[in-house]
Amino acid sequence: MYNIVFIGFGVVGTGLAEIMHNKKDYLKNKYGFEYNVLGVCDLIKGSIYDENGLDLEKVLKLNKEKGKIIDYPAKEKGLKSVEMIKKPEVDIIVEVTPTNVKTGEPGLTHYRTALENKKHIVSTNKGPVALKYRELKEIADKNNVYLGFEGTVLSGTPAINLATRDLAGCEIKSIQGILNGTTNYILTKMEEGREYEDVLKEAQKLGYAETDPTADVEAYDPLAKIVILANTVMEGNVDLNKVPREGITKITLEDVKRAKKNGKRIKLIGKAWREGGEVKAQIKPEEIPLTHPLANVMGVLNAITFETDVTGDVTIIGPGAGAYTAGYAMLTDMLEIHRRF
Amino acid sequence: MYNIVFIGFGVVGTGLAEIMHNKKDYLKNKYGFEYNVLGVCDLIKGSIYDENGLDLEKVLKLNKEKGKIIDYPAKEKGLKSVEMIKKPEVDIIVEVTPTNVKTGEPGLTHYRTALENKKHIVSTNKGPVALKYRELKEIADKNNVYLGFEGTVLSGTPAINLATRDLAGCEIKSIQGILNGTTNYILTKMEEGREYEDVLKEAQKLGYAETDPTADVEAYDPLAKIVILANTVMEGNVDLNKVPREGITKITLEDVKRAKKNGKRIKLIGKAWREGGEVKAQIKPEEIPLTHPLANVMGVLNAITFETDVTGDVTIIGPGAGAYTAGYAMLTDMLEIHRRF
């Protein structure tokens, strides 16, 4: 029986909570995985805690109906995130506060507090892993707890675990990926002859792009992801602030057409490779031959090709965003905790 | 330190042995995985055993130079496979005898003997798993040992472990796969306007197809694989002998052209799905829309799309055959044994 707290309770946090609630019996019967949610701490929605467990169904209902959870009749209310993480009876921290790739906060403090207090952490928050992986991994190993961040790259589509676990024993020689759905959607639609600005507006209407689309179209989001892949899967020491980054804002309809004429397709590609004993990374638009598996990854789908020494090129394709798929990523990490500890 | 024996020492067995030998230090330093090869038993090449371990480099050299290993100065020679499996000091059995999907033998006896004697088994032999998975899994669970068969499907490209471990917690609603490289190569080349017979001859010259190509072109090979996926990943109870099977021998150039004209591509697709509380399976050529990730898997590559309930469709693409990739599949299973036991 694992005691779990949610730090952050936005779309991804509630996505995970819904999956776990709906699959409670399935997880118990199939994997012997049982859990109790003791607390939820969200800056806007409120902070509730009970060491005997919350009624997750009630919490989800309250959240759905009122957009906040503070009215839940919990034993303790108003605990700060760090206080909740430190509670001695808590085993696993679900960290789903917003990504900040400049400071990593507040996620970084949550990661450190969890690991230093010997709690497993599962998270979709890219900031801490993109900025401080080595430090965090060291604390996790020292305290014999799990640092789970499958959901930071390709959300629930296996990426980190695929490379480190299924491809264990291989040397990953290079990585190439379509790591951002919004930009891949825009490039896909431009191939149909539509202008960048036009497609961007549509993507915003569909909820694929934010009102301020900078993080996607200027490639800050996939930058963090390729840095995470470079530093975790390839054990590099890449500094996010020094990685060459180019978004898709300068891509014209002409560029897209010209590539197509040459049997190629423009994709925003995150790349990591070994050079002179070091791991290097970059993110920029590239022309990919149509025969390459990545060239045929269309719309909001994401994909990664891992070049390995003994089992060739392995490509994984799947959704890269969404409440359920991102939430699910943390469930797969929890099941690994259950197998391993 | 794991004590390992090889039952079978053909291309796949020697492929694994070479990888393990070349990576000996890497496996020790990175994963803490250390091993000792105590024995090799091959019907044609000979049977050698030493409870203190063989010199793997010498064994490989002998095999390369003489095509047999019987001249190795081993302590015990001529042990039968079953005798070697039962040796008390042996921990892991590498089973790489040829697949037989009618009786499963001699693999089935090797699997049973290993598991009943509390030895882990890792194998690329499809027969026993395709025919007797439930029985074998039960013996493995009862004796708390690992039944590793990643290499039976998509060889070293993660398939079984991807679905059961990375996608744990998901319900796999259906599976579609290109599970045979030879037929995919033939179909790819036919799209260039070449006749079936012509391409088949070329594939035989290149070593992609056997002199008797029946297992591939009549779809017996991918049949075994879709049955393995249906019964392991989807926990079905599919009887291999009752699964509808159709190969590619009736596909004409006309068919290929017509599909292409309609924005589709003919692929030999293994499929498993749920219907009325049961898992069903089939293997036959299908017209796949070009927008589907499987449609763009060309040449000898293999691929599988897993349809999941919470994380959408996940597609994996990679090599489906080859001495190193098939050999590697068993290494990844051994590393899982090392993590888990």
mmCIF file of N, CA and C in Angstrom, chain B residues 130-189:
data_model
loop_
_atom_site.group_PDB
_atom_site.id
_atom_site.type_symbol
_atom_site.label_atom_id
_atom_site.label_comp_id
_atom_site.label_asym_id
_atom_site.label_seq_id
_atom_site.Cartn_x
_atom_site.Cartn_y
_atom_site.Cartn_z
ATOM 1 N N ALA B 130 4.488 -19.760 -28.305
ATOM 2 C CA ALA B 130 3.289 -19.706 -29.149
ATOM 3 C C ALA B 130 2.314 -20.830 -28.809
ATOM 4 N N LEU B 131 2.850 -21.972 -28.368
ATOM 5 C CA LEU B 131 1.983 -23.130 -28.125
ATOM 6 C C LEU B 131 1.545 -23.284 -26.675
ATOM 7 N N LYS B 132 2.436 -22.961 -25.733
ATOM 8 C CA LYS B 132 2.189 -23.353 -24.334
ATOM 9 C C LYS B 132 2.461 -22.234 -23.329
ATOM 10 N N TYR B 133 2.128 -20.998 -23.698
ATOM 11 C CA TYR B 133 2.493 -19.891 -22.813
ATOM 12 C C TYR B 133 1.912 -20.022 -21.409
ATOM 13 N N ARG B 134 0.614 -20.300 -21.320
ATOM 14 C CA ARG B 134 -0.019 -20.331 -19.989
ATOM 15 C C ARG B 134 0.640 -21.329 -19.052
ATOM 16 N N GLU B 135 0.877 -22.518 -19.585
ATOM 17 C CA GLU B 135 1.530 -23.551 -18.764
ATOM 18 C C GLU B 135 2.911 -23.093 -18.321
ATOM 19 N N LEU B 136 3.691 -22.548 -19.255
ATOM 20 C CA LEU B 136 5.065 -22.149 -18.942
ATOM 21 C C LEU B 136 5.093 -20.999 -17.927
ATOM 22 N N LYS B 137 4.191 -20.041 -18.121
ATOM 23 C CA LYS B 137 4.136 -18.893 -17.197
ATOM 24 C C LYS B 137 3.790 -19.362 -15.786
ATOM 25 N N GLU B 138 2.899 -20.331 -15.718
ATOM 26 C CA GLU B 138 2.502 -20.861 -14.417
ATOM 27 C C GLU B 138 3.691 -21.517 -13.706
ATOM 28 N N ILE B 139 4.447 -22.323 -14.443
ATOM 29 C CA ILE B 139 5.619 -22.972 -13.833
ATOM 30 C C ILE B 139 6.629 -21.912 -13.407
ATOM 31 N N ALA B 140 6.827 -20.903 -14.262
ATOM 32 C CA ALA B 140 7.794 -19.845 -13.933
ATOM 33 C C ALA B 140 7.382 -19.120 -12.656
ATOM 34 N N ASP B 141 6.101 -18.742 -12.573
ATOM 35 C CA ASP B 141 5.623 -18.010 -11.395
ATOM 36 C C ASP B 141 5.732 -18.857 -10.132
ATOM 37 N N LYS B 142 5.357 -20.118 -10.269
ATOM 38 C CA LYS B 142 5.395 -21.026 -9.112
ATOM 39 C C LYS B 142 6.822 -21.144 -8.568
ATOM 40 N N ASN B 143 7.776 -21.174 -9.482
ATOM 41 C CA ASN B 143 9.165 -21.369 -9.072
ATOM 42 C C ASN B 143 9.936 -20.063 -8.929
ATOM 43 N N ASN B 144 9.214 -18.947 -9.095
ATOM 44 C CA ASN B 144 9.820 -17.624 -8.942
ATOM 45 C C ASN B 144 11.055 -17.427 -9.825
ATOM 46 N N VAL B 145 10.918 -17.810 -11.078
ATOM 47 C CA VAL B 145 11.991 -17.566 -12.044
ATOM 48 C C VAL B 145 11.429 -16.820 -13.257
ATOM 49 N N TYR B 146 12.332 -16.298 -14.074
ATOM 50 C CA TYR B 146 11.938 -15.399 -15.168
ATOM 51 C C TYR B 146 11.813 -16.148 -16.480
ATOM 52 N N LEU B 147 10.714 -15.880 -17.160
ATOM 53 C CA LEU B 147 10.467 -16.437 -18.484
ATOM 54 C C LEU B 147 10.632 -15.286 -19.470
ATOM 55 N N GLY B 148 11.820 -15.208 -20.105
ATOM 56 C CA GLY B 148 12.125 -14.061 -20.968
ATOM 57 C C GLY B 148 12.049 -14.437 -22.433
ATOM 58 N N PHE B 149 11.146 -13.788 -23.174
ATOM 59 C CA PHE B 149 10.978 -14.152 -24.578
ATOM 60 C C PHE B 149 10.824 -12.916 -25.456
ATOM 61 N N GLU B 150 11.435 -11.801 -25.022
ATOM 62 C CA GLU B 150 11.412 -10.563 -25.806
ATOM 63 C C GLU B 150 11.803 -10.833 -27.258
ATOM 64 N N GLY B 151 12.792 -11.684 -27.455
ATOM 65 C CA GLY B 151 13.334 -11.908 -28.797
ATOM 66 C C GLY B 151 12.452 -12.717 -29.726
ATOM 67 N N THR B 152 11.319 -13.225 -29.221
ATOM 68 C CA THR B 152 10.456 -14.018 -30.112
ATOM 69 C C THR B 152 9.672 -13.127 -31.083
ATOM 70 N N VAL B 153 9.509 -11.856 -30.735
ATOM 71 C CA VAL B 153 8.754 -10.907 -31.567
ATOM 72 C C VAL B 153 9.609 -9.664 -31.794
ATOM 73 N N LEU B 154 9.797 -9.255 -33.041
ATOM 74 C CA LEU B 154 10.598 -8.070 -33.380
ATOM 75 C C LEU B 154 12.044 -8.190 -32.878
ATOM 76 N N SER B 155 12.528 -9.370 -32.675
ATOM 77 C CA SER B 155 13.869 -9.626 -32.113
ATOM 78 C C SER B 155 14.260 -8.569 -31.091
ATOM 79 N N GLY B 156 15.335 -7.816 -31.288
ATOM 80 C CA GLY B 156 15.809 -6.913 -30.231
ATOM 81 C C GLY B 156 15.019 -5.622 -30.088
ATOM 82 N N THR B 157 14.162 -5.316 -31.040
ATOM 83 C CA THR B 157 13.313 -4.131 -30.921
ATOM 84 C C THR B 157 12.287 -4.381 -29.821
ATOM 85 N N PRO B 158 12.228 -3.523 -28.810
ATOM 86 C CA PRO B 158 11.341 -3.791 -27.672
ATOM 87 C C PRO B 158 9.881 -3.976 -28.105
ATOM 88 N N ALA B 159 9.305 -5.112 -27.755
ATOM 89 C CA ALA B 159 7.915 -5.379 -28.127
ATOM 90 C C ALA B 159 7.170 -5.929 -26.916
ATOM 91 N N ILE B 160 7.558 -7.122 -26.484
ATOM 92 C CA ILE B 160 6.915 -7.745 -25.326
ATOM 93 C C ILE B 160 7.135 -6.889 -24.076
ATOM 94 N N ASN B 161 8.371 -6.517 -23.829
ATOM 95 C CA ASN B 161 8.672 -5.744 -22.622
ATOM 96 C C ASN B 161 8.069 -4.347 -22.693
ATOM 97 N N LEU B 162 8.049 -3.773 -23.882
ATOM 98 C CA LEU B 162 7.405 -2.473 -24.062
ATOM 99 C C LEU B 162 5.948 -2.546 -23.630
ATOM 100 N N ALA B 163 5.259 -3.571 -24.111
ATOM 101 C CA ALA B 163 3.821 -3.673 -23.853
ATOM 102 C C ALA B 163 3.518 -4.053 -22.411
ATOM 103 N N THR B 164 4.314 -4.959 -21.851
ATOM 104 C CA THR B 164 3.957 -5.454 -20.515
ATOM 105 C C THR B 164 4.554 -4.611 -19.398
ATOM 106 N N ARG B 165 5.626 -3.891 -19.686
ATOM 107 C CA ARG B 165 6.320 -3.158 -18.623
ATOM 108 C C ARG B 165 6.109 -1.661 -18.798
ATOM 109 N N ASP B 166 6.516 -1.113 -19.962
ATOM 110 C CA ASP B 166 6.370 0.337 -20.157
ATOM 111 C C ASP B 166 4.904 0.723 -20.236
ATOM 112 N N LEU B 167 4.093 -0.136 -20.838
ATOM 113 C CA LEU B 167 2.672 0.177 -20.974
ATOM 114 C C LEU B 167 1.839 -0.514 -19.891
ATOM 115 N N ALA B 168 2.500 -0.956 -18.826
ATOM 116 C CA ALA B 168 1.773 -1.542 -17.697
ATOM 117 C C ALA B 168 0.757 -0.529 -17.184
ATOM 118 N N GLY B 169 -0.408 -1.016 -16.799
ATOM 119 C CA GLY B 169 -1.461 -0.127 -16.317
ATOM 120 C C GLY B 169 -2.424 0.263 -17.420
ATOM 121 N N CYS B 170 -1.980 0.176 -18.671
ATOM 122 C CA CYS B 170 -2.867 0.379 -19.819
ATOM 123 C C CYS B 170 -3.589 -0.929 -20.111
ATOM 124 N N GLU B 171 -4.797 -0.801 -20.634
ATOM 125 C CA GLU B 171 -5.393 -1.967 -21.276
ATOM 126 C C GLU B 171 -4.984 -1.909 -22.745
ATOM 127 N N ILE B 172 -4.396 -2.991 -23.248
ATOM 128 C CA ILE B 172 -4.078 -3.057 -24.674
ATOM 129 C C ILE B 172 -5.348 -3.529 -25.368
ATOM 130 N N LYS B 173 -5.974 -2.625 -26.117
ATOM 131 C CA LYS B 173 -7.261 -2.947 -26.718
ATOM 132 C C LYS B 173 -7.080 -3.734 -28.013
ATOM 133 N N SER B 174 -6.047 -3.403 -28.765
ATOM 134 C CA SER B 174 -5.755 -4.187 -29.965
ATOM 135 C C SER B 174 -4.291 -4.034 -30.338
ATOM 136 N N ILE B 175 -3.835 -4.934 -31.188
ATOM 137 C CA ILE B 175 -2.458 -4.927 -31.667
ATOM 138 C C ILE B 175 -2.488 -5.119 -33.174
ATOM 139 N N GLN B 176 -1.686 -4.324 -33.884
ATOM 140 C CA GLN B 176 -1.508 -4.532 -35.316
ATOM 141 C C GLN B 176 -0.021 -4.504 -35.581
ATOM 142 N N GLY B 177 0.488 -5.440 -36.363
ATOM 143 C CA GLY B 177 1.921 -5.418 -36.564
ATOM 144 C C GLY B 177 2.394 -5.934 -37.904
ATOM 145 N N ILE B 178 3.502 -5.375 -38.336
ATOM 146 C CA ILE B 178 4.277 -5.932 -39.448
ATOM 147 C C ILE B 178 5.349 -6.774 -38.777
ATOM 148 N N LEU B 179 5.154 -8.098 -38.807
ATOM 149 C CA LEU B 179 5.916 -8.976 -37.929
ATOM 150 C C LEU B 179 6.918 -9.847 -38.672
ATOM 151 N N ASN B 180 7.063 -9.578 -39.973
ATOM 152 C CA ASN B 180 7.969 -10.399 -40.772
ATOM 153 C C ASN B 180 8.694 -9.520 -41.789
ATOM 154 N N GLY B 181 10.021 -9.528 -41.708
ATOM 155 C CA GLY B 181 10.813 -8.649 -42.560
ATOM 156 C C GLY B 181 10.881 -9.098 -44.009
ATOM 157 N N THR B 182 10.937 -10.408 -44.238
ATOM 158 C CA THR B 182 11.056 -10.931 -45.599
ATOM 159 C C THR B 182 9.876 -10.498 -46.461
ATOM 160 N N THR B 183 8.677 -10.717 -45.940
ATOM 161 C CA THR B 183 7.480 -10.358 -46.715
ATOM 162 C C THR B 183 7.356 -8.846 -46.867
ATOM 163 N N ASN B 184 7.765 -8.092 -45.848
ATOM 164 C CA ASN B 184 7.682 -6.633 -45.967
ATOM 165 C C ASN B 184 8.668 -6.129 -47.013
ATOM 166 N N TYR B 185 9.821 -6.800 -47.088
ATOM 167 C CA TYR B 185 10.807 -6.458 -48.117
ATOM 168 C C TYR B 185 10.237 -6.738 -49.506
ATOM 169 N N ILE B 186 9.616 -7.894 -49.662
ATOM 170 C CA ILE B 186 9.051 -8.248 -50.971
ATOM 171 C C ILE B 186 7.964 -7.257 -51.376
ATOM 172 N N LEU B 187 7.063 -6.932 -50.460
ATOM 173 C CA LEU B 187 5.988 -5.984 -50.771
ATOM 174 C C LEU B 187 6.545 -4.601 -51.103
ATOM 175 N N THR B 188 7.599 -4.189 -50.381
ATOM 176 C CA THR B 188 8.222 -2.886 -50.640
ATOM 177 C C THR B 188 8.776 -2.839 -52.057
ATOM 178 N N LYS B 189 9.453 -3.908 -52.447
ATOM 179 C CA LYS B 189 10.076 -3.936 -53.772
ATOM 180 C C LYS B 189 9.038 -4.069 -54.875
#
